[in-house]
Amino acid sequence: MDTVFLLGEGDRAAFLRQMMHSFGSVYVCLWSYLPHPSNCLLALDGICGELADERPSSSAGSLARRLFDVYRESVNYVDCGRVPGLAFKSNIPYMELNLHDLQRLVSNQVQLQFYQTVLFMGCATGEIELGMSNDPHVDLQMQMKNLFPADFSRPAGDPNQPPSSSSSSLRSLSVESPPEYSPLVLSHNIPSTTSSFLLEPSNQAAAATITITSPHHDHHRQIRNIVNFPRTETEDAAMTKAILAVLSSPSTTSSTNNNNNSQQTSHNSTNYPSTTAFTRYRTPPPPVATSSSSRNMFKRSVLFFRNLNIRRSHELLQVQGNRPNTTQLHHMISERRRREKLNESFLVLRSLLPPGTKRDKASVLSGTTELLSSLKSQVEELRQRNQMLESKISSSTLSDQVVVGNSSSSSAVDHQTRVSVEITQVQSPSTSDARLLDLRVRVRGERSMLDSVIRIMEFLKQQRNVITVLSIESNTRMFESVPVHGIVLRLKIEGDEFDESAFQEAVRRVVDDLAD
Amino acid sequence: MDTVFLLGEGDRAAFLRQMMHSFGSVYVCLWSYLPHPSNCLLALDGICGELADERPSSSAGSLARRLFDVYRESVNYVDCGRVPGLAFKSNIPYMELNLHDLQRLVSNQVQLQFYQTVLFMGCATGEIELGMSNDPHVDLQMQMKNLFPADFSRPAGDPNQPPSSSSSSLRSLSVESPPEYSPLVLSHNIPSTTSSFLLEPSNQAAAATITITSPHHDHHRQIRNIVNFPRTETEDAAMTKAILAVLSSPSTTSSTNNNNNSQQTSHNSTNYPSTTAFTRYRTPPPPVATSSSSRNMFKRSVLFFRNLNIRRSHELLQVQGNRPNTTQLHHMISERRRREKLNESFLVLRSLLPPGTKRDKASVLSGTTELLSSLKSQVEELRQRNQMLESKISSSTLSDQVVVGNSSSSSAVDHQTRVSVEITQVQSPSTSDARLLDLRVRVRGERSMLDSVIRIMEFLKQQRNVITVLSIESNTRMFESVPVHGIVLRLKIEGDEFDESAFQEAVRRVVDDLAD
DNA sequence: CGGTACACGTGAGAC
DNA sequence: TGTCTCACGTGTACC
């Protein structure tokens, strides 16, 4: 089935037309899967049967056509557990929904208006959607029989074939045909229904709570889903039911050959009997196909698709006929979900790790432990250092440095000026005859900081008011790609005749002189 | 087999005597498993054949007896992958080792002196160890046949039974008996050896490296194993080989009934054919047994034990006879180990989490992600706060730098010297071609710091290796009434030809020259 | 009894 | 080629 996605436009259209005609469907839509970051289905192609001749202004068909076009524009995220997307996500090869069932599985109301009885076929590349008229004039089963006679030629013998039982709310596909001719379903000695998608009518009324945000949804998925249809519990339940219903119908029985003396290797054996035309799973599809062989290709596609089925759910059907219990299926599905959750957690965890880490689970775990302990020790170290710094700050500069003089310079901190000089009074706890003040110089430009500092200090040397330079601190940071040197000098000043603003201007001139 | 552990002392002794007599063994030892925190085997009981009459001072028997007593005192941790313990740990029901194989699997040297050809039988409660004389006068197989004729009555038919091939270094058990009478081994149509424990002679000479501490051993196991015999790679390989050898001998073939029309549920079906006398797994053992029925009980024990086997390794033998490939077995074992490793990682991870966390894997993962992001934000916050504090502290009080890096200079921090220069490498997080280093200069003396700084910076200007001076920090503090100027410059250095010690000496000379 | 959690063996892909 | 990782369905234990 995946081969259809690889066709050119002409071949694809021919294929779709063929398909629509074969199944008597109203429309066919090809949903192609966009992988990871998108994780959604987009319409690759699609035709609406009544309007294949492209008359957009016709009265009767325009509504359906417009609906179809709108529908084709929709983006369907596969994680929503809705249609389209459900068949792909759950690897359900054949899923038939009627209006009743669809009401619980559509992604939005537009779809509901558009949907009728629909048939979804999930495959590796995406989904194929077949819209059926509500009252099908044709029998799908007979159509398929006519289309693929090879699939209905079963070896003689094995007469203990139970009649396929039609099911609940779904249109029975096998009312007219003999049981040994069920389409796509080569039932074993299992009491089997047709391969249709079953939804029990006893579904919860709470299924409409699609806007409830599940707290379990992780960041990852939230990002992926622009239109967020989180999987609520009821949806999970519905999906479980759905999958369960599908899987309980053994549409994927491995082969018609059940000679019980065959040396089959295991319950999930991959050696298919040579009497069937099954190709192996992962058999590469033909790179291109001509439109003349579209019918043959379709046949092969169905074969491939059936084969996919077999591979995906072969574990369910033991080679020795047994009953696929409902609880077993429940178990299987919940186990699937559990694994899925674990894997998502792994992915989230991996995203937090340094990007160089390996991808496998063991490395994720060990890398996480490493990172975790490293972070813990970092936090501890930082905390200690912090405490140390705080105690120091409170003890050494006793009662925080009250900036007495608000910067005497009116110069706003203008990053465009080459040089800015500020002088800040420092409240000295000790003797008051010698003042402390901070001289803050900011030099903007490519020049080395060294020169600025040297000039400043040479200048300071000449000032007799300046007793000592208690400390120098400088650093360089980039501001708008231009280095900005910051220099802070703590000076001890004595004498009352110290002219602060003159000093400030002198410093500015010294540095700016250099900068010119 | 587990029933023996439930017997009273008298019955147990009778059982052991019966067993020893039946197998012609030199000694019998009953190893009982102590579960979780201990996780070891302790000798519940044991008799040494030659000295069953308790004469401790006899000359000939005293050595063996003392050895046996010492041996019985030993504590054998099942995680070591050694004997005893291996059979229990790996659920190996029948494991026969000769001296050659034992050398690689004993827990300590005392055992090596004591061991000869030994037969271990692992069961749910512990292990049963049968010590054989080196040259067995009796044929185990015939003994077993005599003891359990029921187990050797096989249905007629299925004549394509290949002769059991004896193996390499082990004493062949089936040289005299027709192949269809292999003990405890009801071989199918599989080319099978006897159910003995095989170790190929081509094992590495490095098997003696039992004291190497594997880094992969987690905290958990380290705690449990007081005497720690970590599993080295060679041990892993040996164990793999061993298990592989054991499992490849289909000693646990489910039944002699292989009617291919039976509706067995699955490959690991639990419905045993009613034609055999097998009791179900988990059938509760009879609460007590009289010593008069010890022989019957033994028989039933063997049956139970065989049944246990069937349950434990039934996956290996598909109901439809097929070849348990060696690669398959290897695969199985390595998969087991992979799972084990993952679980260990989970345990380690869980130990790092807050103790209130749930125990299951999903909670561990999500809790880890939470903790990780929380720690990350904590680190970020602390770092910012730290930076803020540091800038405040340096701008206001200019705290002296804590010399973190060990000084590369050999100069002891001598406060009497006039000038000291240290160079400390700064761990550069970014590119490695440009290094960062801190130049720490301490000048002791009355002179102004300004001159020192100026001289240093003038010097630095001439150095072409010094790209920039990222920061300058200086302060002055009093030490023994003498001012000590500390200057720290962070330099960016490029070029490989940078001679650190020469640079250091140059700086020292520059400053010291001034100081004179 | 239903639901969850986990270990197991197995097939398939990646390298 | 073998080796490793992973997902799967299943059996089983716990609540």
PDB file of C-alpha atoms in Angstrom, chain A residues 189 260-267 318 320-323 338 341-343 345-346 348-349 351-354 361-362 364-366 368-373 375-376 378-383 385-390 392-393 396-398 401 426 438 440 448-451 453-454 456-458 460-461 466-476 485 488-490, chain B residues 189 260-267 318 320-323 338 341-343 345-346 348-349 351-354 361-362 365-366 368-373 375-376 378-383 385-402 404 448-451 453-454 457-458 460-461 466-476 485 489:
ATOM      1  CA  ASN A 189     -10.041 -21.828  12.342  1.00  0.00           C
ATOM      2  CA  ASN A 260       0.326 -28.654  11.499  1.00  0.00           C
ATOM      3  CA  ASN A 261       3.433 -30.619  10.760  1.00  0.00           C
ATOM      4  CA  SER A 262       5.273 -27.653   9.403  1.00  0.00           C
ATOM      5  CA  GLN A 263       8.443 -26.876  11.248  1.00  0.00           C
ATOM      6  CA  GLN A 264       7.548 -23.342  12.016  1.00  0.00           C
ATOM      7  CA  THR A 265      10.145 -21.781  14.132  1.00  0.00           C
ATOM      8  CA  SER A 266       8.105 -19.891  16.631  1.00  0.00           C
ATOM      9  CA  HIS A 267       4.821 -18.313  17.367  1.00  0.00           C
ATOM     10  CA  GLN A 318      -0.648 -18.120  17.318  1.00  0.00           C
ATOM     11  CA  GLN A 320      -1.798 -23.105  16.548  1.00  0.00           C
ATOM     12  CA  GLY A 321      -5.307 -21.817  16.617  1.00  0.00           C
ATOM     13  CA  ASN A 322      -6.257 -20.395  19.937  1.00  0.00           C
ATOM     14  CA  ARG A 323      -8.567 -17.813  21.263  1.00  0.00           C
ATOM     15  CA  ARG A 338       3.289   1.706  28.929  1.00  0.00           C
ATOM     16  CA  LYS A 341       5.223   6.355  27.924  1.00  0.00           C
ATOM     17  CA  LEU A 342       8.545   5.052  29.025  1.00  0.00           C
ATOM     18  CA  ASN A 343      10.060   5.925  25.707  1.00  0.00           C
ATOM     19  CA  SER A 345      10.170   9.830  29.278  1.00  0.00           C
ATOM     20  CA  PHE A 346      13.431   8.641  27.876  1.00  0.00           C
ATOM     21  CA  VAL A 348      12.509  13.979  27.506  1.00  0.00           C
ATOM     22  CA  LEU A 349      15.359  12.907  29.666  1.00  0.00           C
ATOM     23  CA  SER A 351      16.754  16.253  25.693  1.00  0.00           C
ATOM     24  CA  LEU A 352      18.008  17.487  29.030  1.00  0.00           C
ATOM     25  CA  LEU A 353      21.344  15.812  28.650  1.00  0.00           C
ATOM     26  CA  PRO A 354      24.334  17.413  26.973  1.00  0.00           C
ATOM     27  CA  LYS A 361      18.834   3.972  26.861  1.00  0.00           C
ATOM     28  CA  ALA A 362      21.715   2.782  28.952  1.00  0.00           C
ATOM     29  CA  VAL A 364      20.845   8.047  28.751  1.00  0.00           C
ATOM     30  CA  LEU A 365      20.502   6.546  32.171  1.00  0.00           C
ATOM     31  CA  SER A 366      24.174   6.629  33.032  1.00  0.00           C
ATOM     32  CA  THR A 368      21.653  11.207  33.638  1.00  0.00           C
ATOM     33  CA  THR A 369      23.155   9.868  36.803  1.00  0.00           C
ATOM     34  CA  GLU A 370      26.423  11.579  36.008  1.00  0.00           C
ATOM     35  CA  LEU A 371      24.751  14.840  35.234  1.00  0.00           C
ATOM     36  CA  LEU A 372      22.587  14.547  38.256  1.00  0.00           C
ATOM     37  CA  SER A 373      25.427  14.018  40.669  1.00  0.00           C
ATOM     38  CA  LEU A 375      24.663  19.120  39.266  1.00  0.00           C
ATOM     39  CA  LYS A 376      24.133  18.198  42.857  1.00  0.00           C
ATOM     40  CA  GLN A 378      27.651  22.039  41.756  1.00  0.00           C
ATOM     41  CA  VAL A 379      24.673  23.228  43.672  1.00  0.00           C
ATOM     42  CA  GLU A 380      26.329  22.324  46.915  1.00  0.00           C
ATOM     43  CA  GLU A 381      29.513  24.076  45.978  1.00  0.00           C
ATOM     44  CA  LEU A 382      27.737  27.153  44.779  1.00  0.00           C
ATOM     45  CA  ARG A 383      25.670  27.233  47.869  1.00  0.00           C
ATOM     46  CA  ARG A 385      30.442  29.747  48.053  1.00  0.00           C
ATOM     47  CA  ASN A 386      27.381  31.862  48.217  1.00  0.00           C
ATOM     48  CA  GLN A 387      27.206  31.552  51.924  1.00  0.00           C
ATOM     49  CA  MET A 388      30.838  32.458  52.181  1.00  0.00           C
ATOM     50  CA  LEU A 389      30.377  35.466  50.007  1.00  0.00           C
ATOM     51  CA  GLU A 390      27.384  36.622  51.910  1.00  0.00           C
ATOM     52  CA  LYS A 392      32.030  38.149  53.868  1.00  0.00           C
ATOM     53  CA  ILE A 393      29.933  40.873  52.429  1.00  0.00           C
ATOM     54  CA  SER A 396      33.810  43.127  55.863  1.00  0.00           C
ATOM     55  CA  THR A 397      31.768  45.956  54.597  1.00  0.00           C
ATOM     56  CA  LEU A 398      29.818  46.117  57.723  1.00  0.00           C
ATOM     57  CA  GLN A 401      27.911  50.227  51.480  1.00  0.00           C
ATOM     58  CA  VAL A 426      31.812  54.998  50.017  1.00  0.00           C
ATOM     59  CA  ASP A 438      35.030  54.577  44.039  1.00  0.00           C
ATOM     60  CA  ARG A 440      34.215  54.123  37.977  1.00  0.00           C
ATOM     61  CA  SER A 448      43.305  47.969  25.057  1.00  0.00           C
ATOM     62  CA  MET A 449      42.232  48.376  28.563  1.00  0.00           C
ATOM     63  CA  LEU A 450      45.810  48.385  29.660  1.00  0.00           C
ATOM     64  CA  ASP A 451      46.470  51.828  28.371  1.00  0.00           C
ATOM     65  CA  VAL A 453      44.356  51.786  33.293  1.00  0.00           C
ATOM     66  CA  ILE A 454      47.927  52.963  33.009  1.00  0.00           C
ATOM     67  CA  ILE A 456      44.469  56.578  34.993  1.00  0.00           C
ATOM     68  CA  MET A 457      47.010  55.368  37.415  1.00  0.00           C
ATOM     69  CA  GLU A 458      49.698  57.661  36.189  1.00  0.00           C
ATOM     70  CA  LEU A 460      46.401  59.262  40.142  1.00  0.00           C
ATOM     71  CA  LYS A 461      50.032  59.161  41.053  1.00  0.00           C
ATOM     72  CA  VAL A 466      44.921  60.523  46.616  1.00  0.00           C
ATOM     73  CA  ILE A 467      46.705  58.680  49.323  1.00  0.00           C
ATOM     74  CA  THR A 468      46.434  55.203  47.991  1.00  0.00           C
ATOM     75  CA  VAL A 469      44.632  53.138  45.496  1.00  0.00           C
ATOM     76  CA  LEU A 470      43.098  50.496  47.600  1.00  0.00           C
ATOM     77  CA  SER A 471      41.954  48.313  44.793  1.00  0.00           C
ATOM     78  CA  ILE A 472      41.627  48.131  41.108  1.00  0.00           C
ATOM     79  CA  GLU A 473      39.141  46.090  39.297  1.00  0.00           C
ATOM     80  CA  SER A 474      38.620  45.949  35.644  1.00  0.00           C
ATOM     81  CA  ASN A 475      36.859  43.801  33.176  1.00  0.00           C
ATOM     82  CA  THR A 476      35.874  43.873  29.588  1.00  0.00           C
ATOM     83  CA  HIS A 485      36.141  48.291  29.503  1.00  0.00           C
ATOM     84  CA  VAL A 488      36.734  50.541  39.174  1.00  0.00           C
ATOM     85  CA  LEU A 489      39.305  51.996  41.479  1.00  0.00           C
ATOM     86  CA  ARG A 490      38.825  52.505  45.151  1.00  0.00           C
TER      87      ARG A 490
ATOM     88  CA  ASN B 189      14.670 -34.426  18.030  1.00  0.00           C
ATOM     89  CA  ASN B 260       1.186 -31.888  16.739  1.00  0.00           C
ATOM     90  CA  ASN B 261      -2.556 -31.611  16.733  1.00  0.00           C
ATOM     91  CA  SER B 262      -2.761 -30.560  20.319  1.00  0.00           C
ATOM     92  CA  GLN B 263      -4.338 -27.181  20.762  1.00  0.00           C
ATOM     93  CA  GLN B 264      -1.585 -25.803  22.873  1.00  0.00           C
ATOM     94  CA  THR B 265      -2.161 -22.206  23.588  1.00  0.00           C
ATOM     95  CA  SER B 266       1.202 -20.783  22.848  1.00  0.00           C
ATOM     96  CA  HIS B 267       4.860 -21.451  22.634  1.00  0.00           C
ATOM     97  CA  GLN B 318       9.231 -24.436  21.145  1.00  0.00           C
ATOM     98  CA  GLN B 320       7.138 -27.737  17.698  1.00  0.00           C
ATOM     99  CA  GLY B 321      10.565 -29.210  17.745  1.00  0.00           C
ATOM    100  CA  ASN B 322      13.101 -26.800  16.439  1.00  0.00           C
ATOM    101  CA  ARG B 323      16.716 -26.111  16.944  1.00  0.00           C
ATOM    102  CA  ARG B 338      21.345  -5.864  28.960  1.00  0.00           C
ATOM    103  CA  LYS B 341      22.362  -3.394  33.314  1.00  0.00           C
ATOM    104  CA  LEU B 342      19.416  -1.197  32.587  1.00  0.00           C
ATOM    105  CA  ASN B 343      17.855  -2.152  35.856  1.00  0.00           C
ATOM    106  CA  SER B 345      21.118   1.989  36.087  1.00  0.00           C
ATOM    107  CA  PHE B 346      17.570   2.494  37.170  1.00  0.00           C
ATOM    108  CA  VAL B 348      21.389   3.973  40.717  1.00  0.00           C
ATOM    109  CA  LEU B 349      19.190   6.677  39.363  1.00  0.00           C
ATOM    110  CA  SER B 351      19.090   6.239  44.711  1.00  0.00           C
ATOM    111  CA  LEU B 352      19.824   9.775  43.609  1.00  0.00           C
ATOM    112  CA  LEU B 353      16.226  10.779  43.707  1.00  0.00           C
ATOM    113  CA  PRO B 354      14.480  12.117  46.766  1.00  0.00           C
ATOM    114  CA  LYS B 361      10.442   3.025  36.244  1.00  0.00           C
ATOM    115  CA  ALA B 362       8.181   5.656  34.821  1.00  0.00           C
ATOM    116  CA  LEU B 365      12.257   8.725  34.829  1.00  0.00           C
ATOM    117  CA  SER B 366       9.816  11.547  35.325  1.00  0.00           C
ATOM    118  CA  THR B 368      14.632  12.400  37.311  1.00  0.00           C
ATOM    119  CA  THR B 369      13.610  14.869  34.665  1.00  0.00           C
ATOM    120  CA  GLU B 370      11.983  17.029  37.266  1.00  0.00           C
ATOM    121  CA  LEU B 371      14.955  16.891  39.536  1.00  0.00           C
ATOM    122  CA  LEU B 372      17.278  17.538  36.651  1.00  0.00           C
ATOM    123  CA  SER B 373      15.532  20.647  35.473  1.00  0.00           C
ATOM    124  CA  LEU B 375      18.779  21.395  39.657  1.00  0.00           C
ATOM    125  CA  LYS B 376      19.661  23.111  36.441  1.00  0.00           C
ATOM    126  CA  GLN B 378      19.018  26.101  40.797  1.00  0.00           C
ATOM    127  CA  VAL B 379      22.524  26.117  39.449  1.00  0.00           C
ATOM    128  CA  GLU B 380      21.697  28.932  37.112  1.00  0.00           C
ATOM    129  CA  GLU B 381      20.114  30.951  39.831  1.00  0.00           C
ATOM    130  CA  LEU B 382      22.945  30.366  42.210  1.00  0.00           C
ATOM    131  CA  ARG B 383      25.429  31.258  39.576  1.00  0.00           C
ATOM    132  CA  ARG B 385      23.459  35.291  42.533  1.00  0.00           C
ATOM    133  CA  ASN B 386      27.070  34.435  42.962  1.00  0.00           C
ATOM    134  CA  GLN B 387      28.121  36.715  40.196  1.00  0.00           C
ATOM    135  CA  MET B 388      26.082  39.472  41.674  1.00  0.00           C
ATOM    136  CA  LEU B 389      27.603  38.955  45.078  1.00  0.00           C
ATOM    137  CA  GLU B 390      31.077  38.844  43.694  1.00  0.00           C
ATOM    138  CA  SER B 391      30.685  42.001  41.751  1.00  0.00           C
ATOM    139  CA  LYS B 392      29.284  43.689  44.794  1.00  0.00           C
ATOM    140  CA  ILE B 393      32.004  42.390  46.994  1.00  0.00           C
ATOM    141  CA  SER B 394      34.748  43.371  44.644  1.00  0.00           C
ATOM    142  CA  SER B 395      33.375  46.765  43.935  1.00  0.00           C
ATOM    143  CA  SER B 396      32.831  47.586  47.529  1.00  0.00           C
ATOM    144  CA  THR B 397      35.318  45.830  49.670  1.00  0.00           C
ATOM    145  CA  LEU B 398      37.573  44.029  47.264  1.00  0.00           C
ATOM    146  CA  SER B 399      37.843  40.832  49.047  1.00  0.00           C
ATOM    147  CA  ASP B 400      40.999  38.939  48.710  1.00  0.00           C
ATOM    148  CA  GLN B 401      40.833  36.149  46.291  1.00  0.00           C
ATOM    149  CA  VAL B 402      40.772  32.692  47.531  1.00  0.00           C
ATOM    150  CA  VAL B 404      41.723  28.056  44.265  1.00  0.00           C
ATOM    151  CA  SER B 448      52.286  52.296  46.567  1.00  0.00           C
ATOM    152  CA  MET B 449      50.506  49.639  44.722  1.00  0.00           C
ATOM    153  CA  LEU B 450      50.110  51.957  41.810  1.00  0.00           C
ATOM    154  CA  ASP B 451      53.643  51.637  40.691  1.00  0.00           C
ATOM    155  CA  VAL B 453      50.456  47.743  38.797  1.00  0.00           C
ATOM    156  CA  ILE B 454      51.780  50.168  36.289  1.00  0.00           C
ATOM    157  CA  MET B 457      50.927  46.426  32.911  1.00  0.00           C
ATOM    158  CA  GLU B 458      53.659  48.102  31.026  1.00  0.00           C
ATOM    159  CA  LEU B 460      52.347  43.023  29.791  1.00  0.00           C
ATOM    160  CA  LYS B 461      51.924  45.460  26.972  1.00  0.00           C
ATOM    161  CA  VAL B 466      49.313  38.280  26.014  1.00  0.00           C
ATOM    162  CA  ILE B 467      46.310  39.104  23.960  1.00  0.00           C
ATOM    163  CA  THR B 468      44.311  40.967  26.486  1.00  0.00           C
ATOM    164  CA  VAL B 469      44.044  41.632  30.121  1.00  0.00           C
ATOM    165  CA  LEU B 470      40.578  40.539  30.918  1.00  0.00           C
ATOM    166  CA  SER B 471      40.464  41.856  34.411  1.00  0.00           C
ATOM    167  CA  ILE B 472      42.566  43.423  37.041  1.00  0.00           C
ATOM    168  CA  GLU B 473      41.933  43.125  40.665  1.00  0.00           C
ATOM    169  CA  SER B 474      44.000  44.482  43.428  1.00  0.00           C
ATOM    170  CA  ASN B 475      43.786  45.199  47.048  1.00  0.00           C
ATOM    171  CA  THR B 476      45.933  46.083  49.942  1.00  0.00           C
ATOM    172  CA  HIS B 485      49.447  44.553  47.910  1.00  0.00           C
ATOM    173  CA  LEU B 489      45.311  39.895  36.552  1.00  0.00           C
TER     174      LEU B 489
END
